[in-house]
CSV table of C-alpha atoms and ligand atoms in Angstrom, one decimal:
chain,number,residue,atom,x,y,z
A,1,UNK,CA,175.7,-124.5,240.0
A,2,UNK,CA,179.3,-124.3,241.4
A,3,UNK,CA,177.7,-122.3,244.9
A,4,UNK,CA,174.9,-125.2,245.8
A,5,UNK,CA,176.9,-126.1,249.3
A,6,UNK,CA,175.2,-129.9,248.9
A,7,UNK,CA,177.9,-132.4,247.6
A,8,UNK,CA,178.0,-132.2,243.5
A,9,UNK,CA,176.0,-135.1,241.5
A,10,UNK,CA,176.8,-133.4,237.9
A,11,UNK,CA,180.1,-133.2,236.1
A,12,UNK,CA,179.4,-129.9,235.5
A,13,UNK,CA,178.8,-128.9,238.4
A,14,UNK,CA,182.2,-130.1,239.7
A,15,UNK,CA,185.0,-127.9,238.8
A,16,UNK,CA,188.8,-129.0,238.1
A,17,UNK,CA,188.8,-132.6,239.3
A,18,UNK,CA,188.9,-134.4,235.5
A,19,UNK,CA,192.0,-136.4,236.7
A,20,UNK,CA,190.9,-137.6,239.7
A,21,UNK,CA,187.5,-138.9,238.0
A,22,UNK,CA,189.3,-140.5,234.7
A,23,UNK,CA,191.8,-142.1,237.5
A,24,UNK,CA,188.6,-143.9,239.4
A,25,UNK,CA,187.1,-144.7,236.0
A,26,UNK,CA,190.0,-145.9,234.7
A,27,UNK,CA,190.1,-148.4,237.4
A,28,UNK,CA,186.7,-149.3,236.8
A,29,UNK,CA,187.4,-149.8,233.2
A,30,UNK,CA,189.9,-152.3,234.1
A,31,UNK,CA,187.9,-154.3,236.3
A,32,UNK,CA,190.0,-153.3,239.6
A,33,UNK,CA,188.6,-154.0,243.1
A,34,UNK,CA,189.4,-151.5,245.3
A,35,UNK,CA,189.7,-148.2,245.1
A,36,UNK,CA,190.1,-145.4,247.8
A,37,UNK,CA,189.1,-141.6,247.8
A,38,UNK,CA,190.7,-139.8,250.5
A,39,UNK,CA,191.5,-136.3,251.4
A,40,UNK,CA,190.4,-134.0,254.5
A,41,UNK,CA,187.1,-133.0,255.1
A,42,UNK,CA,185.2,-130.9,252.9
A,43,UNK,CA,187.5,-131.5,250.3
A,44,UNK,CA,185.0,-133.0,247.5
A,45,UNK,CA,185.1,-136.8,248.1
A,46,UNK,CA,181.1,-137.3,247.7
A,47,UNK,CA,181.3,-134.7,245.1
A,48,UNK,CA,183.9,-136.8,243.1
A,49,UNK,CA,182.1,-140.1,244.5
A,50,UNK,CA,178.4,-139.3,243.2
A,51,UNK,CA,180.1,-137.5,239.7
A,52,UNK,CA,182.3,-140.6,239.0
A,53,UNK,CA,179.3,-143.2,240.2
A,54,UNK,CA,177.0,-141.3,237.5
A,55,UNK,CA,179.4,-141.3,235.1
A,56,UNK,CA,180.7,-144.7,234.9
A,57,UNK,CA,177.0,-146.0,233.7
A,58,UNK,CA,177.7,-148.7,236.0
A,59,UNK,CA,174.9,-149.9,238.4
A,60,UNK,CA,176.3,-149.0,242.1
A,61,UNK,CA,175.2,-148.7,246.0
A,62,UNK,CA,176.8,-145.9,247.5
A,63,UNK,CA,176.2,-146.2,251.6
A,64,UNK,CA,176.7,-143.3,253.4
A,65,UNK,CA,178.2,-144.8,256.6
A,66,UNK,CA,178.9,-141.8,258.7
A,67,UNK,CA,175.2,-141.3,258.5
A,68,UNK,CA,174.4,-144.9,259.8
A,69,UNK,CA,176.6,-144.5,262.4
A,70,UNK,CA,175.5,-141.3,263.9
A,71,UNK,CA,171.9,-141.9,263.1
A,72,UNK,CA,171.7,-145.4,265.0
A,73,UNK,CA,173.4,-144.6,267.8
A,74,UNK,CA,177.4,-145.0,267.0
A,75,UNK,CA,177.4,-148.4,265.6
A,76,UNK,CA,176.6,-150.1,262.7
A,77,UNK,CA,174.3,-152.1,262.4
A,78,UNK,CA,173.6,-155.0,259.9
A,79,UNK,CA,170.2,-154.1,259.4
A,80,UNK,CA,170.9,-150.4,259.4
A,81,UNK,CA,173.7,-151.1,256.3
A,82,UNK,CA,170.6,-153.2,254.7
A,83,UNK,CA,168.7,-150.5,254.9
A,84,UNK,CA,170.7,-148.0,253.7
A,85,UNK,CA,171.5,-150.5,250.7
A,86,UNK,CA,168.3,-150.8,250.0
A,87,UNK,CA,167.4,-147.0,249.9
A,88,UNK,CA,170.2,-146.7,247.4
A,89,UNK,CA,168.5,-149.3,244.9
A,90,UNK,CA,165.2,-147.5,245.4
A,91,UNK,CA,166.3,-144.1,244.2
A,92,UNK,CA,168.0,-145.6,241.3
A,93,UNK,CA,165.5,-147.9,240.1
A,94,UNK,CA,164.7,-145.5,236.8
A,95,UNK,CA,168.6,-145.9,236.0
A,96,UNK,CA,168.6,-149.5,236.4
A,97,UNK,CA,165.7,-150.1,234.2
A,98,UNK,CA,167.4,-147.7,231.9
A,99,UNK,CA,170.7,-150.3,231.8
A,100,UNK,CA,168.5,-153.4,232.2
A,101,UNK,CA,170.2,-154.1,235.1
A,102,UNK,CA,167.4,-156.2,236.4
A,103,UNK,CA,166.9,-155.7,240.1
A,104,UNK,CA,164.5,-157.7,240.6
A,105,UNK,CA,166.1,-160.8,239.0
A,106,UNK,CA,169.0,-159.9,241.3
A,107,UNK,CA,168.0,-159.1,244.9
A,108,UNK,CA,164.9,-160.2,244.6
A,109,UNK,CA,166.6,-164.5,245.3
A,110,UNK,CA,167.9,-162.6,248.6
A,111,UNK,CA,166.0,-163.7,251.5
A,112,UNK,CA,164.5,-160.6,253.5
A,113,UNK,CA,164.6,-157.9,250.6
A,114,UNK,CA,161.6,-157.5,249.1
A,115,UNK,CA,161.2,-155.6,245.6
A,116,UNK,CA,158.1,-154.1,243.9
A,117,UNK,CA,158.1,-151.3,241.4
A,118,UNK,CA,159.0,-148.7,243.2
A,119,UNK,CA,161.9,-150.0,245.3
A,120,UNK,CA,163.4,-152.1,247.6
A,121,UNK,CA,162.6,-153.2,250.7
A,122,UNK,CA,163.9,-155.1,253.8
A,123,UNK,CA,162.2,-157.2,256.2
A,124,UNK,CA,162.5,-156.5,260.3
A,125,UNK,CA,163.9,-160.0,260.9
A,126,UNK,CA,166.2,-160.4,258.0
A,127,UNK,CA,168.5,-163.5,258.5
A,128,UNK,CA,171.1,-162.9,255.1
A,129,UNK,CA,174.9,-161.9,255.4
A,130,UNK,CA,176.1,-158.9,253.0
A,131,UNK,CA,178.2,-162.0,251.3
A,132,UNK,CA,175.1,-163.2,250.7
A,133,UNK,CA,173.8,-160.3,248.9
A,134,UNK,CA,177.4,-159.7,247.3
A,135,UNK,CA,177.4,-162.7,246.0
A,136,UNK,CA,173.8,-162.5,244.5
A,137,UNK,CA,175.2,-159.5,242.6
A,138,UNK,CA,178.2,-160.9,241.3
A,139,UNK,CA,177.0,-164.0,239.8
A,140,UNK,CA,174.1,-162.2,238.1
A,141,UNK,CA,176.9,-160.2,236.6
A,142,UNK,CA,179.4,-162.8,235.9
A,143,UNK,CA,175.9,-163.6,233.7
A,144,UNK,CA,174.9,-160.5,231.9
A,145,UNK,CA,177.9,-159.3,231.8
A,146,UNK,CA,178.6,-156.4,234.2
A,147,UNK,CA,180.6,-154.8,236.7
A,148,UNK,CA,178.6,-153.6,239.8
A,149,UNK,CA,180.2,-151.1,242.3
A,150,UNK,CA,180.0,-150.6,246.3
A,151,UNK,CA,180.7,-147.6,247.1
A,152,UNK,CA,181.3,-146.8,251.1
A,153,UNK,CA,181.4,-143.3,251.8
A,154,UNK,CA,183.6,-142.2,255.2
A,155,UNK,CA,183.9,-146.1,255.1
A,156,UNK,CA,186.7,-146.1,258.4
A,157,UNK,CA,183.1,-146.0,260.2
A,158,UNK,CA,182.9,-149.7,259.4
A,159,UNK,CA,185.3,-150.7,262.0
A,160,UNK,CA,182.7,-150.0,264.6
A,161,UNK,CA,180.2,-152.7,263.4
A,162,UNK,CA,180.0,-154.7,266.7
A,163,UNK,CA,181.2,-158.2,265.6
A,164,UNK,CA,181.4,-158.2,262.1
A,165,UNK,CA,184.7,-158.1,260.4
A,166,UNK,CA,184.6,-155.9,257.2
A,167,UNK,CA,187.5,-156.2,256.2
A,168,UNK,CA,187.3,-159.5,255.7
A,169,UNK,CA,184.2,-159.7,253.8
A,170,UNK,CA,186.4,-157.4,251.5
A,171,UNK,CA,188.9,-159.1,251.3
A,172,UNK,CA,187.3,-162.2,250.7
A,173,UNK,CA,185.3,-159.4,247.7
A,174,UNK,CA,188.3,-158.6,246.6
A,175,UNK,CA,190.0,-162.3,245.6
A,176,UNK,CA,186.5,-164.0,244.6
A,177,UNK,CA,183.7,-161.7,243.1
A,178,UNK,CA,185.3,-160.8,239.6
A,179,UNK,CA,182.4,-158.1,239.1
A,180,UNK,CA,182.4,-155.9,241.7
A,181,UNK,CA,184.7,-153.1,242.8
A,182,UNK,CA,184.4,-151.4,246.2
A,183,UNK,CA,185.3,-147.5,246.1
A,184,UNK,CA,185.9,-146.1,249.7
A,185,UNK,CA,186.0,-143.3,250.8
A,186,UNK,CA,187.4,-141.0,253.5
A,187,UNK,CA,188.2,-138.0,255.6
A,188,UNK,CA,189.9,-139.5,258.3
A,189,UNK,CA,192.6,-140.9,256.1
A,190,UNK,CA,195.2,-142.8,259.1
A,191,UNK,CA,191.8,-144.1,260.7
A,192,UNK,CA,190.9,-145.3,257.6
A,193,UNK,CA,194.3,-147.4,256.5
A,194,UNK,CA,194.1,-148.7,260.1
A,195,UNK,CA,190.8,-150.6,259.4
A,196,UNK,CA,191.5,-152.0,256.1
A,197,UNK,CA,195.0,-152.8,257.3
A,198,UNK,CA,196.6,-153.2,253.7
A,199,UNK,CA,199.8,-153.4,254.7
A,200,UNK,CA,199.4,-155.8,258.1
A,201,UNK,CA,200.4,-159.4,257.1
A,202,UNK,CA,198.3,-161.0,259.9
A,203,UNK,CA,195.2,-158.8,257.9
A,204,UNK,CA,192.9,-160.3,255.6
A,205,UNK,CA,193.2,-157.3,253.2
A,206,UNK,CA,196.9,-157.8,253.0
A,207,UNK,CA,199.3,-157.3,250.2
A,208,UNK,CA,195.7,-156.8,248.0
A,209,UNK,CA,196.1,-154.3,245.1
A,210,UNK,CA,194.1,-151.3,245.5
A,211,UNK,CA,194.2,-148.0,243.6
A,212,UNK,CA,194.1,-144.5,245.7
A,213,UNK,CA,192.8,-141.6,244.0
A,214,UNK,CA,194.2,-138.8,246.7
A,215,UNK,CA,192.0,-135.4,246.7
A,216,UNK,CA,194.3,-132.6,247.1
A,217,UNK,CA,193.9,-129.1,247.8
A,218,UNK,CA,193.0,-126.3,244.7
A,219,UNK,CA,196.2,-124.2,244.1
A,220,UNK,CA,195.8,-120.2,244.4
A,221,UNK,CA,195.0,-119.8,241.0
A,222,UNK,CA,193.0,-123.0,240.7
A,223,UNK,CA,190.7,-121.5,244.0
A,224,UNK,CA,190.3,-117.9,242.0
A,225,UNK,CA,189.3,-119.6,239.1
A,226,UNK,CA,186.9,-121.5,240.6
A,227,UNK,CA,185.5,-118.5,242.9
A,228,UNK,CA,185.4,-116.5,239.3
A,229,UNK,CA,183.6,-119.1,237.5
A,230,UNK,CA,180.7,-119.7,240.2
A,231,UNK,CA,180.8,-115.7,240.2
A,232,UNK,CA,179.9,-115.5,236.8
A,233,UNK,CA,177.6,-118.6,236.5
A,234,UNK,CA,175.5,-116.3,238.7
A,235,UNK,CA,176.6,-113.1,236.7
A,236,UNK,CA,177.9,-111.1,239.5
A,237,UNK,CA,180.8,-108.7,239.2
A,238,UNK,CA,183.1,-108.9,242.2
A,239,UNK,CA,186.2,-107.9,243.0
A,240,UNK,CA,189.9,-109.7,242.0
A,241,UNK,CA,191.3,-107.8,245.4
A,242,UNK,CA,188.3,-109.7,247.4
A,243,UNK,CA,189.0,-113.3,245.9
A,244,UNK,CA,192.3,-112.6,246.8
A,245,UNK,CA,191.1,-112.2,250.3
A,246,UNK,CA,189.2,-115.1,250.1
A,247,UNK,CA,191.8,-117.6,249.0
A,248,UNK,CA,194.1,-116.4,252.1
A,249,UNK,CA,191.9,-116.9,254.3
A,250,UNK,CA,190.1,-120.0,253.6
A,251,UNK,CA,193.0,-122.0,251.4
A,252,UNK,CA,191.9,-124.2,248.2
A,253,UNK,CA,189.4,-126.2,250.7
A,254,UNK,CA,186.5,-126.3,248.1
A,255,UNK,CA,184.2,-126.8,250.8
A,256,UNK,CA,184.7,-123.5,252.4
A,257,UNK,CA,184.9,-121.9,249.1
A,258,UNK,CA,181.8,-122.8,248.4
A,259,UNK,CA,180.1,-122.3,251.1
A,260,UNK,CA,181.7,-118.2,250.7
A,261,UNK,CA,180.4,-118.3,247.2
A,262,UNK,CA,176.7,-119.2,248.2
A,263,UNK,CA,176.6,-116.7,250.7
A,264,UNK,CA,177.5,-113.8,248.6
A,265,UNK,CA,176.0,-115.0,245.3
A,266,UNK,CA,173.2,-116.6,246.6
A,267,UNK,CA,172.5,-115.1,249.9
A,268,UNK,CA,173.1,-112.0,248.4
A,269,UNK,CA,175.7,-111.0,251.7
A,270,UNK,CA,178.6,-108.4,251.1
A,271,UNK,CA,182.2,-109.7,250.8
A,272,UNK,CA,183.0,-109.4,254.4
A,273,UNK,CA,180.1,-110.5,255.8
A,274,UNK,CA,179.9,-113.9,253.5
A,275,UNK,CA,183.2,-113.9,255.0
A,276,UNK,CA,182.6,-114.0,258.4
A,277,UNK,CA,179.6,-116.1,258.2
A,278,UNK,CA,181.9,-118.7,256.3
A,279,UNK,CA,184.2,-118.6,259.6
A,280,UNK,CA,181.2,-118.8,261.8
A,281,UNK,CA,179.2,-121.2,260.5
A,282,UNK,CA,181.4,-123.6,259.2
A,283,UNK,CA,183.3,-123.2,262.4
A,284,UNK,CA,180.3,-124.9,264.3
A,285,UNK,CA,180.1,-127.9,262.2
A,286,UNK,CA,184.2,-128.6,262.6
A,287,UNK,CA,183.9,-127.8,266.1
A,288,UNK,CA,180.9,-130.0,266.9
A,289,UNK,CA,182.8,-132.7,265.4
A,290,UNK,CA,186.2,-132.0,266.6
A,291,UNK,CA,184.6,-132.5,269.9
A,292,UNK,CA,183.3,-136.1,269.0
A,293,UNK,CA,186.6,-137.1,268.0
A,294,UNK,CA,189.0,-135.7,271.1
A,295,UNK,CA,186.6,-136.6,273.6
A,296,UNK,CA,188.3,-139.4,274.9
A,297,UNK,CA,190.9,-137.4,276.3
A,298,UNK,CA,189.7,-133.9,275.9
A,299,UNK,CA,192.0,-132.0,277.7
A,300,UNK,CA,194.9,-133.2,276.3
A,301,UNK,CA,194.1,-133.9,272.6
A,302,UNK,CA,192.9,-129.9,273.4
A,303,UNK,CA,195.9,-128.7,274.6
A,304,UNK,CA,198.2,-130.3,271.4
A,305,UNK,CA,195.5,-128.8,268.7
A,306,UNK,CA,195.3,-125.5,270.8
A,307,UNK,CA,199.3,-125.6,270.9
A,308,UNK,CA,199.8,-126.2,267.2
A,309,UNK,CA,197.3,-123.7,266.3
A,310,UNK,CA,199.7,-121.3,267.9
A,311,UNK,CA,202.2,-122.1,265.9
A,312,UNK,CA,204.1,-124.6,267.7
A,313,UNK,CA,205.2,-127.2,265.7
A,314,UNK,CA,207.9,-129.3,266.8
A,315,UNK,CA,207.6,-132.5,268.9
A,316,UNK,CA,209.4,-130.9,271.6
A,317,UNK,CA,207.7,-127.7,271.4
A,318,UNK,CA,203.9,-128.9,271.6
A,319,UNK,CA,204.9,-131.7,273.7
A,320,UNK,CA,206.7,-128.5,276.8
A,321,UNK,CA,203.1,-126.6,275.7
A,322,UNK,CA,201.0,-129.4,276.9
A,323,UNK,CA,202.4,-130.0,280.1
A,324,UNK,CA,202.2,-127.0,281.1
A,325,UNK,CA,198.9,-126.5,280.6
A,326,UNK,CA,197.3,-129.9,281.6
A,327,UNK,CA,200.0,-131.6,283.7
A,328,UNK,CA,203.0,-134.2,282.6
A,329,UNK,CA,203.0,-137.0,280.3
A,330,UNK,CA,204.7,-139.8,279.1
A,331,UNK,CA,206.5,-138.9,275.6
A,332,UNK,CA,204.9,-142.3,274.7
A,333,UNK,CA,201.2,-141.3,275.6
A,334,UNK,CA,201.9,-138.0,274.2
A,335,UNK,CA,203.2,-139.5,270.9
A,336,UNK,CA,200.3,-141.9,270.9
A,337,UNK,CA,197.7,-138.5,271.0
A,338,UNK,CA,199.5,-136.6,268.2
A,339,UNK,CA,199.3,-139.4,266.1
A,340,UNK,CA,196.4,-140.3,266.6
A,341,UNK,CA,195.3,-136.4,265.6
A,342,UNK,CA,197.3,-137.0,262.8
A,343,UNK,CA,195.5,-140.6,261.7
A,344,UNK,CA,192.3,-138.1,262.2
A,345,UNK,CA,194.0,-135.7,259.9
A,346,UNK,CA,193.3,-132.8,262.0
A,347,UNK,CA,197.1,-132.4,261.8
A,348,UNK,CA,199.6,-133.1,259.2
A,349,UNK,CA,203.2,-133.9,259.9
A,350,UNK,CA,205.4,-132.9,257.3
A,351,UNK,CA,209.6,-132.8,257.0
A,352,UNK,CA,209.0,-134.0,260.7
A,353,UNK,CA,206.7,-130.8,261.6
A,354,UNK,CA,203.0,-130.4,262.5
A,355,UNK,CA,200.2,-128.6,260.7
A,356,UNK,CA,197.0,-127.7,260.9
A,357,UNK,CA,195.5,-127.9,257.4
A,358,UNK,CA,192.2,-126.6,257.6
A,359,UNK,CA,192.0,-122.8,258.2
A,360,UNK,CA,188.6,-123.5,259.5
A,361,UNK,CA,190.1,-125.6,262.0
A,362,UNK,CA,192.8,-123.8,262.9
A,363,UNK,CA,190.2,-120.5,263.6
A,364,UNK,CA,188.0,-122.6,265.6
A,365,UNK,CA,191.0,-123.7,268.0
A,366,UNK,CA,192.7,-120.2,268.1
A,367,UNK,CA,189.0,-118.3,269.3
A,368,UNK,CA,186.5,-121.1,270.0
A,369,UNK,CA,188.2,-123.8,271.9
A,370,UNK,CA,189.2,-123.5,275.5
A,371,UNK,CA,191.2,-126.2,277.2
B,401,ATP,N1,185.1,-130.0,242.5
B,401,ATP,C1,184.1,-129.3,243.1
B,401,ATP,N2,183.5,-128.3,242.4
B,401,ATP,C2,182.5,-127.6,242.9
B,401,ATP,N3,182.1,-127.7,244.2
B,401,ATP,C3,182.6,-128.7,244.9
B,401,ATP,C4,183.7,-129.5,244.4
B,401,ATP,N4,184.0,-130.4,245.3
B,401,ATP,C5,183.3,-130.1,246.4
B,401,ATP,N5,182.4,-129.1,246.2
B,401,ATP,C6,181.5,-128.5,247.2
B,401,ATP,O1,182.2,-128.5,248.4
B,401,ATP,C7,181.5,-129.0,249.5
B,401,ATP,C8,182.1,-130.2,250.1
B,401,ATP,O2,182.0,-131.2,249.1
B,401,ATP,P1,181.8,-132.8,249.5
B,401,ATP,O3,180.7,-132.9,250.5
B,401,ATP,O4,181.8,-133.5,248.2
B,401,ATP,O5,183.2,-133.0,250.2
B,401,ATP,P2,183.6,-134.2,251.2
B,401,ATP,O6,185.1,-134.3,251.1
B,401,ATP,O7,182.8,-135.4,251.0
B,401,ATP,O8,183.2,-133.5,252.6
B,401,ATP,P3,183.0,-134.3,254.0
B,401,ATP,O9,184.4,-134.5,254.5
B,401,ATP,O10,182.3,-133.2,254.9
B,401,ATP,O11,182.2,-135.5,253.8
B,401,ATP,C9,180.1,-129.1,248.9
B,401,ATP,O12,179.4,-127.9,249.1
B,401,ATP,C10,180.3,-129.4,247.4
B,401,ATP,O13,179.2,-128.9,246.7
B,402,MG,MG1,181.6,-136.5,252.2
């Protein structure tokens, strides 16, 4: 169903995104070892993630990071990554047996996981490295000839993993274990080239191919098809004037289409109302995070969102805005917070302009947000 607001697990369920799937499994076809989903929020990345994972036939760990990281306290954890590893096994073992990809015979030889028939299982005082476990996977591949993939979703969480340096185990991934590919993925696309550093000699990832598959926004008619489609799935009649409406207002973000279609369709709301519980709703959850992120220097990350979302959007112009309303600051500081909004991709700079490219967003800092 094209309206169930959790991300997508079936192809087809997930509407108009063909060429970004045959581009990831393309990539797997050809044995590449790193490839990156990005786009901003709410823009299908699981979605494509779980869809592509499935169909690929490949055996995979996909490791939601963003939940680690909130759920134990804003770091990651070895353990907590172990664990989360292991859940993923667990509720695949059915597919694994179906592919004879032999889990036991694979993480069983890894000190501190533990498998039985059901799943796997980690001890409290594990002592292995994810190299460790890595490398258990490859060679039993190498063997029986597969290729096993890691995916990382919201992966730029990584970089807060106390001491350990991901990007080197990736790296060091990347040139020696022939049968895995790593698929990351990520909202917060800046943060997330920052932490794998691709293009930073001193880096370990350096100069290492990768492929990007780049989620990009549904066009007009591209949104209206998809609104029409989940419209009918649920055979309801509605209105070509309303789509319209709803395409203006919330943009080709699939996310907040979606979550517009399941309260009409499936809620069973009227047109404006879905409406306005799309804006209110959804407005919490990017406000709640917005809040996470900016926090560090609330006021004035506030005041360059809440000036952009007026429709300022030159350098100068946000830059006068801001200092007016929170004080003066250096151009350099001030450059350093835009981009940093931009690395966040709450704002887009483009033909040396700023955006806001979430409508959502732009609501929430127009009528929620006070400096
Ligand atoms: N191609 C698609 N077809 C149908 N529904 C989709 C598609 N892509 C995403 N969705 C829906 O949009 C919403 C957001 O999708 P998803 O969680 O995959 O996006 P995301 O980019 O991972 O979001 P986040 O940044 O919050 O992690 C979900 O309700 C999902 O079901
Ligand atoms: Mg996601």
């Amino acid at each position: 169903m094209l309206f169930d607001v959790r991300p997508k697990i079936f192809e087809e369920d997930l509407f108009n995104r063909e060429r970004e799937l045959n581009m990831i499994l393309e990539a797997l076809r050809l044995g590449e070892g790193i490839i990156l989903v990005t786009g901003i929020r709410r823009i299908g990345k699981s979605s494509v993630l779980n869809v592509a994972l499935k169909k690929s036939n490949l055996p995979y760990v996909i490791i939601d990071v963003r939940k680690i990281f909130f759920e134990y306290g804003n770091v990651i954890h070895r353990r907590a990554l172990f664990n989360a590893i292991a859940d993923s096994f667990t509720r695949n073992m059915k597919f694994f047996e179906k592919i004879k990809f032999k889990v036991k015979d694979v993480i069983g030889r890894i000190k501190g996981f533990y498998v039985s028939e059901v799943g796997v299982e980690v001890e409290p005082n594990i002592n292995s490295k994810l190299t460790d476990i890595l490398a258990a996977i490859d060679e039993w591949c190498l063997k029986n000839d597969f290729r096993f993939i890691v995916a990382f979703d919201e992966a730029q969480y990584l970089r807060f993993a106390g001491g350990v340096k991901y990007d080197g185990i990736f790296a060091w991934v990347a040139d020696n274990l022939r049968n895995i590919s790593i698929i990351f993925t990520g909202s917060e696309i800046g943060v997330l080239r920052d932490f794998l550093k691709f293009d930073d000699p001193s880096a370990p990832l350096y100069g290492r191919y990768y492929r990007e598959v780049v989620l990009n926004r549904f066009d007009r008619e591209t949104s209206i098809q998809f609104l029409k489609k989940g419209f009918e799935e649920l055979r309801m009649e509605v209105d070509g004037e309303e789509l319209e409406e709803v395409v203006d207002k919330l943009d080709g973000i699939v996310g907040w289409l979606t979550f517009y279609g399941y309260c009409r369709g499936i809620q069973g709301l009227s047109h404006r109302r879905a409406l306005n519980e799309t804006f209110e709703k959804c407005s919490r959850l990017v406000l709640e995070e917005l809040q996470k992120i900016i926090e560090p220097s609330r006021r004035r990350y506030g005041a360059i969102l809440k000036a952009v979302s007026l429709g300022y959007t030159k350098w100068s112009d946000i830059k006068d805005y801001v200092t007016i309303k929170v004080g003066s600051i250096t151009d350099r500081r001030f450059s350093m917070l835009l981009n940093k909004l931009v690395k966040y991709s709450y704002l887009i700079k483009e033909n040396g302009r700023y955006e806001i490219p979430d409508p959502i967003v732009k609501y929430v800092l127009r009528e929620k947000f006070q400096i």
